[in-house]
Amino acid sequence: FINLLKRSSGITPQLAIGGSEKSHVCFTTDSSLKSEAYQLAVTPEQIQVKASDIKGFFYALQTIRLLLPSAVEGNQQAKNIRWSIPAVTIQDEPRFGYRALMLDAARFFIPKENVLRIIDCMGMLKINTLHFHLTDDNGWRLEIKKYPRLTEVGAWAGPDHNRLGGFYTQEDIKELIAYGQVRNVEIIPEIEFPAHILSAVVAYPWLSCTCLQHEVPTQHFISRDLLCVGKESSLQFLRDVLDETVRLFPSSYINIGGDEAVYTRWEECPDCQKVMKREGLKKASELQGYLTNVVAEMMKEKNRTVVGWEEIFLRGDVKTPVVGLIWHNVRDTLLATQRGHKAILTPATHMYFDFPESRTPGEVKAATWMPPISLEKCYSMEINDYSPESTVLGVQGCFWSDQFIHGTVLQEIDYLNENRSENYAEYFTFPRLLALSEVAWCRQSDRNYSDFRRRLSHHFNRLDFKNCHYRVPEPIIEQMNPTATGAIEFTLSPAVADADIRY
């Protein structure tokens, strides 16, 4: 925070541990406050901050950051700025301890610099978890030392002259983790299986039931090839990869994916059928529950909890407690409780950021398998927890990147030599990430969309200073009246205060 202020304002606060109570900004530990909660009192003479832990102090500083002029986000000293904040008294705490964004860098690789910028915005908005989707059919993005072909082969698609892909070295990951820790953002890696694993199968064909050689696809599709559950070599691969992943990521959760598996290969595989017979399973889909149990116990020994899409506790009997990401049916929180698991709400109806915000002509083409998710719809999401006792740990938004390799919808335009896809990744994420931050932090009764919309311009100014791309909400049509000539006269107002309207 001192560096942020120094860079943008030229003011260099001095930090003193056990300093005088007459300091301009005074931090005091108050053990009666909950974790992440804080009290902030700003008077003309002093800023007083109280919290019980580092997280609470951090979020108090983010509130001060948001009260300061937007130029505080700049990379150079701003001129003609009055560096002041209003006198306020705030007592604040989050509704949920888990507030997350999922970033899909597997389908379309997102450069480290863009991820760093998103993490910084997450910290500013009090979103404390980055679910990092690192592996999928279209690419393996995490360097695993024991299996170098995962990134040598599995991270790339297409011919050499038009190669698509990339990956994060373990040093890159360490940098991202350290950057996140300073901003109170925990990074949870996702190593997806048993489906969405074609990139690994391309690198090591013996991982699948058929052992056939494939190519990393340049277009989006969901492969039917699964990790073979019947071969010890495949399970050892999983142990090795997860061991290396756990050593790299200090997060308390490890995400194993687990969605959209088609079980045809397991039904046809004699090795998988032997496991079914040995374990007394009746359907091939129950092999997923068996595999989840094996991995959940493995992670429990390493003091980690398994997270995955809701299918992980719906496919077979999973005895070890896991956490399900509820993306399909919010009523599955009830099943989670009945089976001894926890849940995180990330419904595709409200929290999938790869859908367009509207059907307005000219809107950027995006996912179409669900209706558009407007900013207002995202902000208005109800927190449904149908379980008899609270199962829901928190709320998560999901940015999927499969649209960038879906036909030619959002791919790069080579001759323009631009970072169009990376810019669109931010365009889809913002401002809906702003809505997510309030959905996850605030009580539902305290949310007010009109007030939120009024405050957007304040946030947009900050994103401008960060060179972060975002979608400006289209103007509001106040009236439509026919004229004597048969034309229609529109009365418009900007959706964001002081914004220009262009037509």
Coordinates of C-alpha atoms in Angstrom, one line a residue:
F1 CA 0.0 0.0 0.0
I2 CA 2.9 2.3 0.8
N3 CA 4.4 1.6 -2.6
L4 CA 1.1 2.2 -4.3
L5 CA 0.8 5.6 -2.7
K6 CA 4.4 6.5 -3.2
R7 CA 4.3 5.7 -6.9
S8 CA 1.1 7.6 -7.7
S9 CA 1.1 10.5 -5.3
G10 CA 4.7 11.1 -4.3
I11 CA 3.7 10.7 -0.6
T12 CA 5.9 8.2 1.3
P13 CA 4.3 7.1 4.6
Q14 CA 6.7 5.8 7.2
L15 CA 5.9 2.5 8.9
A16 CA 6.6 2.1 12.7
I17 CA 5.8 -1.0 14.7
G18 CA 4.4 -0.1 18.1
G19 CA 4.3 3.5 17.1
S20 CA 2.5 6.4 18.7
E21 CA -1.3 6.5 19.0
K22 CA -0.9 10.0 17.5
S23 CA 0.2 8.6 14.2
H24 CA -1.8 9.7 11.1
V25 CA -2.8 6.1 10.4
C26 CA -3.0 3.8 13.4
F27 CA -3.5 0.0 13.2
T28 CA -4.7 -1.7 16.3
T29 CA -5.4 -5.4 16.8
D30 CA -8.8 -6.2 18.2
S31 CA -9.3 -9.9 18.9
S32 CA -13.0 -9.5 19.3
L33 CA -13.4 -9.1 15.5
K34 CA -13.9 -12.0 13.1
S35 CA -11.3 -13.0 10.6
E36 CA -11.3 -10.6 7.6
A37 CA -13.6 -8.2 9.5
Y38 CA -12.4 -4.6 10.1
Q39 CA -13.4 -1.3 11.6
L40 CA -12.3 1.9 9.9
A41 CA -12.7 5.4 11.4
V42 CA -11.6 8.4 9.4
T43 CA -11.5 11.9 11.0
P44 CA -9.7 15.1 9.8
E45 CA -7.0 14.3 12.3
Q46 CA -6.4 10.5 12.0
I47 CA -7.3 7.2 10.3
Q48 CA -7.9 4.4 12.8
V49 CA -8.0 0.7 11.7
K50 CA -9.0 -2.2 13.8
A51 CA -8.9 -5.9 12.9
S52 CA -8.1 -9.3 14.4
D53 CA -5.8 -10.6 11.6
I54 CA -3.8 -9.6 8.6
K55 CA -6.7 -10.2 6.3
G56 CA -8.9 -7.7 8.1
F57 CA -6.1 -5.0 8.0
F58 CA -5.6 -5.7 4.3
Y59 CA -9.3 -5.2 3.5
A60 CA -9.4 -2.0 5.5
L61 CA -6.5 -0.8 3.4
Q62 CA -8.4 -1.8 0.2
T63 CA -11.3 0.3 1.4
I64 CA -9.0 3.3 1.9
R65 CA -7.6 2.6 -1.5
L66 CA -11.1 2.8 -3.0
L67 CA -11.9 6.0 -1.1
L68 CA -8.7 7.7 -2.6
P69 CA -8.8 9.3 -6.0
S70 CA -8.7 6.8 -8.9
A71 CA -5.2 8.2 -9.9
V72 CA -3.8 6.1 -7.0
E73 CA -3.8 3.2 -9.4
G74 CA -1.5 5.0 -11.8
N75 CA 2.1 4.0 -12.6
Q76 CA 3.5 7.5 -12.3
Q77 CA 3.1 10.5 -10.1
A78 CA -0.2 12.3 -10.8
K79 CA -0.4 16.1 -10.9
N80 CA -3.1 18.4 -9.6
I81 CA -4.7 15.7 -7.4
R82 CA -6.0 16.5 -4.0
W83 CA -5.1 13.4 -2.0
S84 CA -7.9 13.1 0.5
I85 CA -10.6 10.7 1.5
P86 CA -14.0 11.4 3.1
A87 CA -14.5 11.3 6.9
V88 CA -16.3 8.0 7.5
T89 CA -16.9 5.3 10.0
I90 CA -17.2 1.7 8.6
Q91 CA -17.7 -1.6 10.3
D92 CA -17.4 -4.3 7.7
E93 CA -17.1 -8.1 7.3
P94 CA -17.7 -10.6 4.5
R95 CA -20.8 -12.8 4.2
F96 CA -18.7 -15.7 2.8
G97 CA -15.1 -16.7 3.4
Y98 CA -14.7 -18.1 -0.1
R99 CA -14.9 -15.5 -2.8
A100 CA -13.5 -16.6 -6.1
L101 CA -12.8 -16.2 -9.8
M102 CA -12.0 -19.1 -12.0
L103 CA -9.6 -18.3 -14.8
D104 CA -9.5 -20.7 -17.7
A105 CA -5.9 -20.5 -19.2
A106 CA -6.1 -24.1 -20.5
R107 CA -8.3 -23.7 -23.6
F108 CA -6.7 -20.4 -24.5
F109 CA -3.4 -19.5 -22.8
I110 CA -3.5 -16.2 -20.8
P111 CA 0.0 -14.6 -20.4
K112 CA 1.4 -14.2 -16.9
E113 CA 1.3 -10.4 -17.1
N114 CA -2.5 -10.5 -17.7
V115 CA -3.0 -12.9 -14.8
L116 CA -1.0 -10.6 -12.5
R117 CA -3.2 -7.7 -13.4
I118 CA -6.4 -9.7 -12.7
I119 CA -5.0 -10.8 -9.3
D120 CA -4.3 -7.2 -8.4
C121 CA -7.9 -6.3 -9.3
M122 CA -9.1 -9.2 -7.2
G123 CA -7.3 -8.1 -4.2
M124 CA -8.6 -4.6 -4.5
L125 CA -12.2 -6.0 -4.8
K126 CA -11.7 -8.3 -1.8
I127 CA -12.0 -11.5 -3.9
N128 CA -9.7 -13.9 -2.1
T129 CA -9.4 -17.0 -4.3
L130 CA -8.2 -17.6 -7.9
H131 CA -9.3 -21.0 -9.2
F132 CA -6.7 -21.6 -11.9
H133 CA -7.9 -23.9 -14.6
L134 CA -4.5 -25.2 -15.9
T135 CA -5.3 -28.4 -17.9
D136 CA -7.9 -29.3 -20.5
D137 CA -8.2 -31.1 -23.8
N138 CA -6.7 -28.1 -25.6
G139 CA -3.7 -27.5 -23.5
W140 CA -1.6 -28.5 -20.5
R141 CA -0.3 -25.2 -18.9
L142 CA 1.6 -26.3 -15.8
E143 CA 5.3 -27.4 -16.0
I144 CA 5.7 -30.9 -14.4
K145 CA 9.4 -31.8 -14.1
K146 CA 8.8 -35.6 -14.0
Y147 CA 6.7 -35.5 -17.2
P148 CA 8.3 -32.9 -19.5
R149 CA 6.3 -33.8 -22.6
L150 CA 3.1 -32.4 -20.9
T151 CA 4.4 -28.9 -21.8
E152 CA 6.8 -29.8 -24.6
V153 CA 3.9 -31.4 -26.5
G154 CA 0.6 -30.9 -24.6
A155 CA 0.9 -27.2 -24.3
W156 CA 0.9 -26.5 -28.1
A157 CA -1.6 -27.0 -30.9
G158 CA -1.5 -26.5 -34.7
P159 CA 1.3 -26.3 -37.2
D160 CA 4.6 -24.6 -36.4
H161 CA 3.8 -21.5 -38.5
N162 CA 0.6 -20.9 -36.6
R163 CA 1.2 -22.6 -33.3
L164 CA -1.3 -21.9 -30.5
G165 CA -0.5 -22.3 -26.8
G166 CA 2.0 -21.7 -24.0
F167 CA 2.6 -22.7 -20.4
Y168 CA 3.7 -21.5 -17.0
T169 CA 7.1 -22.6 -15.7
Q170 CA 7.3 -23.5 -12.1
E171 CA 9.1 -20.2 -11.5
D172 CA 6.2 -18.4 -13.1
I173 CA 3.8 -20.2 -10.7
K174 CA 6.0 -19.2 -7.7
E175 CA 5.8 -15.6 -8.9
L176 CA 2.0 -15.7 -9.3
I177 CA 1.6 -17.3 -5.8
A178 CA 3.8 -14.7 -4.1
Y179 CA 2.0 -11.9 -5.9
G180 CA -1.3 -13.3 -4.8
Q181 CA -0.2 -13.8 -1.2
V182 CA 0.6 -10.1 -0.8
R183 CA -2.9 -9.4 -2.1
N184 CA -4.6 -12.0 0.1
V185 CA -5.5 -14.1 -3.0
E186 CA -5.0 -17.9 -2.7
I187 CA -4.4 -19.7 -6.0
I188 CA -6.0 -23.1 -6.2
P189 CA -4.7 -25.2 -9.1
E190 CA -7.1 -27.4 -11.2
I191 CA -5.7 -30.6 -12.7
E192 CA -8.7 -31.9 -14.6
F193 CA -9.6 -35.6 -14.8
P194 CA -10.9 -38.2 -15.7
A195 CA -12.2 -36.2 -18.8
H196 CA -10.8 -33.0 -20.3
I197 CA -7.3 -34.6 -20.3
L198 CA -6.6 -35.1 -24.0
S199 CA -3.5 -32.8 -23.9
A200 CA -1.9 -35.2 -21.5
V201 CA -3.0 -38.2 -23.6
V202 CA -1.3 -36.6 -26.7
A203 CA 1.9 -36.3 -24.7
Y204 CA 1.6 -39.8 -23.2
P205 CA -0.8 -42.0 -25.1
W206 CA -0.5 -44.9 -22.5
L207 CA -2.6 -42.7 -20.1
S208 CA -5.8 -43.6 -22.0
C209 CA -7.7 -46.8 -22.3
T210 CA -7.0 -47.1 -26.1
C211 CA -3.3 -45.9 -26.1
L212 CA -4.0 -44.3 -29.5
Q213 CA -2.0 -41.3 -30.6
H214 CA -4.0 -38.0 -31.0
E215 CA -3.2 -34.4 -31.7
V216 CA -3.9 -31.4 -29.4
P217 CA -7.0 -29.9 -30.9
T218 CA -7.0 -26.3 -32.3
Q219 CA -10.8 -26.1 -32.1
H220 CA -13.0 -26.6 -29.0
F221 CA -14.5 -29.9 -28.4
I222 CA -14.8 -32.3 -25.5
S223 CA -12.8 -35.5 -26.0
R224 CA -14.3 -38.9 -25.1
D225 CA -10.8 -40.1 -24.1
L226 CA -10.6 -40.5 -20.3
L227 CA -7.7 -41.3 -17.9
C228 CA -7.7 -45.1 -17.7
V229 CA -8.7 -46.2 -14.2
G230 CA -7.7 -49.8 -14.7
K231 CA -3.9 -49.3 -15.3
E232 CA -1.5 -48.7 -12.4
S233 CA 0.7 -46.6 -14.7
S234 CA -2.1 -44.1 -15.1
L235 CA -2.8 -43.9 -11.4
Q236 CA 1.0 -43.5 -10.7
F237 CA 1.0 -40.6 -13.2
L238 CA -1.8 -39.0 -11.3
R239 CA 0.1 -39.5 -8.0
D240 CA 3.3 -38.0 -9.4
V241 CA 1.5 -35.0 -11.0
L242 CA -0.5 -34.2 -7.9
D243 CA 2.6 -34.6 -5.6
E244 CA 4.5 -32.1 -7.7
T245 CA 1.4 -29.8 -7.8
V246 CA 1.0 -29.9 -4.0
R247 CA 4.6 -29.1 -3.5
L248 CA 4.3 -26.1 -5.7
F249 CA 0.9 -24.7 -4.5
P250 CA 0.4 -24.0 -0.7
S251 CA -3.3 -23.7 -1.1
S252 CA -5.5 -25.7 1.3
Y253 CA -7.6 -27.0 -1.7
I254 CA -6.6 -28.9 -4.8
N255 CA -9.2 -28.9 -7.7
I256 CA -9.6 -32.1 -9.7
G257 CA -12.2 -31.0 -12.2
G258 CA -14.4 -34.1 -12.8
D259 CA -17.1 -32.7 -15.1
E260 CA -18.5 -33.8 -18.4
A261 CA -17.1 -37.3 -18.6
V262 CA -18.5 -39.7 -21.2
Y263 CA -17.9 -43.2 -19.9
T264 CA -17.9 -45.2 -23.2
R265 CA -14.1 -45.9 -23.1
W266 CA -14.4 -47.3 -19.5
E267 CA -17.3 -49.5 -20.6
E268 CA -15.1 -50.9 -23.4
C269 CA -11.8 -51.2 -21.5
P270 CA -11.0 -54.6 -20.0
D271 CA -8.7 -53.1 -17.4
C272 CA -11.4 -50.7 -16.2
Q273 CA -13.9 -53.6 -16.2
K274 CA -11.6 -55.5 -13.9
V275 CA -11.6 -52.7 -11.4
M276 CA -15.4 -52.5 -11.6
K277 CA -15.7 -56.2 -10.8
R278 CA -13.1 -56.0 -8.0
E279 CA -14.9 -53.0 -6.4
G280 CA -18.4 -54.4 -6.9
L281 CA -19.5 -51.5 -9.1
K282 CA -22.5 -51.8 -11.4
K283 CA -22.0 -48.8 -13.8
A284 CA -18.9 -47.4 -15.4
S285 CA -19.8 -43.9 -14.1
E286 CA -19.2 -45.3 -10.5
L287 CA -15.5 -45.6 -11.4
Q288 CA -15.4 -41.9 -11.2
G289 CA -16.5 -42.0 -7.5
Y290 CA -13.9 -44.7 -6.9
L291 CA -11.1 -42.6 -8.5
T292 CA -12.3 -39.5 -6.5
N293 CA -12.1 -41.5 -3.3
V294 CA -8.5 -42.6 -4.1
V295 CA -7.4 -39.0 -4.8
A296 CA -9.3 -37.5 -1.9
E297 CA -7.6 -39.8 0.5
M298 CA -4.3 -39.1 -1.2
M299 CA -4.8 -35.4 -0.7
K300 CA -6.1 -35.8 2.9
E301 CA -2.7 -37.3 3.8
K302 CA -1.2 -34.1 2.5
N303 CA -3.6 -31.9 4.5
R304 CA -5.4 -30.8 1.3
T305 CA -9.2 -30.9 0.5
V306 CA -10.3 -32.0 -2.9
V307 CA -12.6 -29.5 -4.8
G308 CA -14.3 -30.3 -8.1
W309 CA -17.3 -29.6 -10.2
E310 CA -20.5 -31.0 -8.7
E311 CA -20.2 -34.2 -10.7
I312 CA -17.5 -35.4 -8.3
F313 CA -20.0 -36.3 -5.6
L314 CA -22.8 -37.3 -8.0
R315 CA -20.9 -40.1 -9.8
G316 CA -20.5 -42.9 -7.4
D317 CA -20.1 -43.1 -3.6
V318 CA -17.4 -40.6 -2.3
K319 CA -16.7 -41.3 1.3
T320 CA -14.0 -38.7 2.0
P321 CA -15.5 -35.2 2.3
V322 CA -15.0 -33.0 -0.8
V323 CA -16.2 -29.6 -2.0
G324 CA -18.4 -29.4 -5.1
L325 CA -18.6 -26.4 -7.4
I326 CA -22.4 -26.2 -8.1
W327 CA -22.6 -25.0 -11.7
H328 CA -25.6 -26.9 -13.0
N329 CA -28.3 -27.1 -10.3
V330 CA -28.2 -25.1 -7.1
R331 CA -30.4 -27.7 -5.4
D332 CA -27.5 -30.0 -5.5
T333 CA -26.3 -28.2 -2.3
L334 CA -28.9 -30.5 -0.6
L335 CA -27.2 -33.6 -2.0
A336 CA -23.9 -32.3 -0.9
T337 CA -25.1 -32.0 2.7
Q338 CA -26.8 -35.4 2.6
R339 CA -23.5 -37.0 1.5
G340 CA -21.3 -35.2 3.9
H341 CA -19.8 -32.6 1.5
K342 CA -19.6 -28.8 1.1
A343 CA -20.5 -26.6 -1.8
I344 CA -19.5 -23.4 -3.6
L345 CA -22.1 -21.7 -5.8
T346 CA -21.1 -20.9 -9.3
P347 CA -24.3 -21.3 -11.4
A348 CA -24.0 -21.0 -15.1
T349 CA -27.2 -18.9 -15.1
H350 CA -25.5 -16.0 -13.3
M351 CA -21.8 -16.5 -12.9
Y352 CA -20.4 -17.7 -16.2
F353 CA -18.5 -14.8 -17.7
D354 CA -18.1 -16.3 -21.2
F355 CA -21.7 -15.5 -22.1
P356 CA -22.4 -12.1 -23.7
E357 CA -24.2 -9.5 -21.6
S358 CA -27.0 -9.0 -24.1
R359 CA -28.5 -9.9 -27.5
T360 CA -28.1 -6.4 -28.8
P361 CA -26.9 -6.4 -32.4
G362 CA -23.1 -5.7 -32.5
E363 CA -22.6 -7.4 -29.1
V364 CA -19.4 -9.5 -29.0
K365 CA -20.1 -13.1 -30.0
A366 CA -19.7 -15.5 -27.2
A367 CA -21.1 -18.7 -25.6
T368 CA -24.7 -19.3 -26.7
W369 CA -25.8 -22.5 -24.8
M370 CA -27.4 -20.3 -22.1
P371 CA -29.1 -16.9 -22.3
P372 CA -27.0 -13.8 -22.0
I373 CA -25.9 -12.8 -18.5
S374 CA -26.3 -9.0 -18.0
L375 CA -24.4 -7.1 -15.4
E376 CA -27.7 -6.6 -13.5
K377 CA -28.5 -10.4 -13.7
C378 CA -25.1 -11.2 -12.3
Y379 CA -25.4 -8.6 -9.5
S380 CA -29.0 -9.9 -8.7
M381 CA -28.0 -13.5 -8.2
E382 CA -29.8 -15.0 -5.2
I383 CA -27.8 -17.0 -2.7
N384 CA -29.7 -20.3 -2.7
D385 CA -28.7 -22.8 -0.1
Y386 CA -31.3 -25.6 0.0
S387 CA -29.5 -27.7 2.6
P388 CA -31.0 -28.1 6.1
E389 CA -27.8 -26.6 7.5
S390 CA -25.5 -24.2 5.6
T391 CA -23.4 -26.1 3.1
V392 CA -22.4 -23.2 1.0
L393 CA -18.8 -21.9 1.6
G394 CA -19.0 -19.1 -0.9
V395 CA -19.5 -17.8 -4.5
Q396 CA -17.4 -18.1 -7.6
G397 CA -17.5 -16.5 -11.0
C398 CA -16.1 -18.4 -14.0
F399 CA -14.3 -17.1 -17.0
W400 CA -14.1 -19.9 -19.7
S401 CA -11.9 -19.3 -22.7
D402 CA -13.2 -22.0 -25.1
Q403 CA -14.8 -19.3 -27.2
F404 CA -11.4 -18.2 -28.3
I405 CA -10.9 -21.5 -30.2
H406 CA -14.6 -21.9 -31.2
G407 CA -14.6 -21.4 -34.9
T408 CA -13.2 -18.0 -35.6
V409 CA -15.3 -16.1 -33.0
L410 CA -12.6 -14.4 -30.9
Q411 CA -9.3 -15.6 -32.4
E412 CA -6.4 -13.3 -33.0
I413 CA -6.4 -11.3 -36.3
D414 CA -2.8 -12.0 -37.2
Y415 CA -2.3 -9.1 -39.6
L416 CA -3.4 -6.6 -37.0
N417 CA -0.7 -7.9 -34.6
E418 CA -2.9 -7.2 -31.6
N419 CA -3.6 -8.9 -28.3
R420 CA -7.3 -9.1 -29.1
S421 CA -8.0 -12.3 -27.1
E422 CA -6.3 -11.2 -23.9
N423 CA -8.2 -7.9 -24.2
Y424 CA -11.5 -9.8 -24.7
A425 CA -10.7 -12.0 -21.6
E426 CA -10.8 -8.8 -19.5
Y427 CA -13.8 -7.4 -21.5
F428 CA -15.9 -10.4 -20.5
T429 CA -14.6 -10.4 -16.9
F430 CA -15.1 -6.7 -16.2
P431 CA -17.4 -5.2 -14.9
R432 CA -19.1 -8.5 -13.9
L433 CA -16.2 -9.2 -11.5
L434 CA -17.2 -6.0 -9.7
A435 CA -20.7 -7.5 -9.3
L436 CA -19.3 -10.8 -8.1
S437 CA -17.3 -9.0 -5.4
E438 CA -20.4 -7.5 -3.9
V439 CA -22.5 -10.7 -4.3
A440 CA -19.9 -12.6 -2.4
W441 CA -19.1 -10.0 0.3
C442 CA -22.5 -8.3 1.0
R443 CA -25.7 -9.5 2.6
Q444 CA -28.3 -10.0 -0.1
S445 CA -30.6 -7.4 1.7
D446 CA -27.8 -4.8 1.4
R447 CA -27.4 -5.1 -2.4
N448 CA -28.9 -2.3 -4.5
Y449 CA -28.3 -2.4 -8.3
S450 CA -29.2 1.3 -8.9
D451 CA -26.6 2.3 -6.4
F452 CA -24.0 -0.2 -7.8
R453 CA -24.6 1.2 -11.3
R454 CA -24.1 4.7 -10.0
R455 CA -20.7 3.7 -8.6
L456 CA -19.4 2.0 -11.7
S457 CA -17.8 5.1 -13.3
H458 CA -15.6 5.3 -10.1
H459 CA -14.4 1.8 -10.8
F460 CA -14.0 2.3 -14.5
N461 CA -11.6 5.2 -13.8
R462 CA -9.5 2.8 -11.8
L463 CA -9.5 0.2 -14.5
D464 CA -8.4 2.9 -17.0
F465 CA -5.4 3.7 -14.9
K466 CA -4.6 -0.1 -14.8
N467 CA -4.9 -0.3 -18.6
C468 CA -7.5 -3.0 -18.0
H469 CA -10.2 -3.6 -20.6
Y470 CA -13.9 -3.7 -19.7
R471 CA -17.4 -3.5 -21.2
V472 CA -19.2 -0.2 -20.7
P473 CA -22.9 -0.8 -20.2
E474 CA -25.0 0.4 -23.1
P475 CA -27.2 3.5 -22.6
I476 CA -30.7 3.2 -21.1
I477 CA -33.6 3.8 -23.4
E478 CA -35.9 6.1 -21.3
Q479 CA -38.6 6.7 -24.0
M480 CA -39.4 5.7 -27.6
N481 CA -42.0 7.9 -29.4
P482 CA -43.2 7.7 -33.0
T483 CA -42.9 11.0 -34.9
A484 CA -45.3 12.5 -37.6
T485 CA -42.9 11.3 -40.3
G486 CA -43.0 7.7 -39.2
A487 CA -39.6 7.8 -37.6
I488 CA -39.0 6.9 -33.9
E489 CA -37.5 9.4 -31.5
F490 CA -35.4 8.0 -28.6
T491 CA -34.6 9.5 -25.3
L492 CA -31.4 8.0 -23.9
S493 CA -29.5 8.3 -20.6
P494 CA -26.0 6.9 -19.9
A495 CA -25.9 3.8 -17.8
V496 CA -22.7 5.1 -16.2
A497 CA -22.5 8.6 -14.7
D498 CA -20.8 11.2 -17.0
A499 CA -20.3 8.7 -19.8
D500 CA -20.5 9.8 -23.5
I501 CA -23.2 8.3 -25.7
R502 CA -22.1 7.5 -29.2
Y503 CA -24.2 6.3 -32.1

